[in-house]
């Protein structure tokens, strides 16, 4: 079941699928696609909103984290996936840090 729930600052329509609220219609559609791939055995270990520490907490400052949309395994490779319409400056910095600190993971951007 898919339902729209209003827009955010990037004009994305918040959407609910399987009782899970997504920030955009495209992210919800991608979730549905990934669930089908998981049921077909093409991907395994599908996770939503996986969190990765980029800079640890220090000197009273919070840790800097990157929260992706999905992660899963495909053909033995660990994939971290983000659905993006617009790559913000913040995302571009976090992407570089993620790729530096997690070279064993493949970051996939879906449009």
C-alpha atoms as one frame of an Amber mdcrd trajectory, in Angstrom:
protein
   0.000   0.000   0.000   1.392   3.403  -1.014   0.174   6.711   0.365   1.381
  10.329  -0.055   1.848  12.462   3.034   2.996  15.958   1.979   6.152  17.575
   0.639   9.489  18.530   2.166  11.907  21.334   1.198  13.165  19.423  -1.871
   9.568  19.012  -3.118   9.670  15.286  -2.362   6.389  13.661  -1.439   6.634
  11.647   1.792   5.266   8.188   1.083   4.374   5.127   3.183   4.885   1.536
   1.984   4.437  -1.554   4.204   3.900   0.775   7.170   7.325   2.408   6.614
   7.474   6.158   5.979   9.924   7.255   3.272  11.179  10.776   2.554  10.279
  10.564  -1.123   8.114   8.656  -3.553  11.266   7.536  -5.403  12.798   6.127
  -2.199   9.576   4.201  -1.510   9.592   2.848  -5.071  13.222   1.764  -4.683
  12.352  -0.017  -1.433   9.632  -1.965  -3.279  12.120  -2.876  -6.029  14.688
  -4.053  -3.481  12.073  -6.140  -1.630  11.271  -7.920  -4.914  14.979  -8.547
  -5.537  15.305  -9.928  -2.005  12.318 -12.256  -2.469  13.837 -13.475  -5.738
  17.115 -14.233  -3.943  19.100 -11.729  -6.016  20.005  -9.640  -2.952  20.185
 -10.560   0.748  20.435  -8.810   4.116  18.376  -5.752   3.111  18.557  -3.045
   5.780  16.876   0.353   5.950  18.590   3.498   7.222  22.002   1.948   8.003
  24.155   4.330  10.030  27.905   4.819   9.555  30.203   6.792  11.838  32.439
   9.152   9.857  34.048  11.081  12.715  33.781   9.806  16.299  32.488  11.849
  19.203  35.318  13.950  20.674  35.874  16.975  22.942  32.170  17.176  23.737
  31.206  17.263  20.047  28.719  14.769  18.625  29.904  12.116  16.220  29.447
  12.856  12.525  27.378  10.092  10.933  26.062   9.217   7.512  22.684   7.505
   7.309  22.104   5.859   3.944  18.708   4.770   2.636  19.521   1.055   2.220
  22.251  -1.551   2.468  22.267  -5.100   1.131  24.498  -7.828  -0.250  24.501
  -8.660  -3.941  26.756 -11.364  -5.365  28.901 -11.302  -2.224  29.432  -7.520
  -2.447  28.163  -5.200   0.294  26.216  -2.311  -1.247  25.191   0.912   0.495
  22.564   2.800  -1.448  21.159   6.318  -1.357  18.274   7.641  -3.430  19.130
  11.221  -4.424  17.452  13.793  -6.591  19.841  16.530  -5.491  23.348  16.040
  -4.099  23.732  18.717  -1.422  27.117  20.096  -0.335  26.712  18.204   2.951
  26.072  14.938   1.106  29.097  15.428  -1.156  31.367  15.836   1.895  29.827
  12.829   3.675  30.147  10.761   0.495  33.898  11.492   0.304  34.369  10.640
   3.983  32.315   7.443   3.617  34.327   6.284   0.600  37.577   6.990   2.472
  36.640   5.225   5.728  34.624   2.353   4.214  36.507   1.321   1.032  35.194
  -2.259   1.387  31.626  -1.038   0.773  30.264   0.094  -2.582  28.243   3.329
  -2.412  25.525   3.396  -5.070  23.550   6.561  -5.815  20.123   5.976  -7.363
  18.333   8.816  -9.142
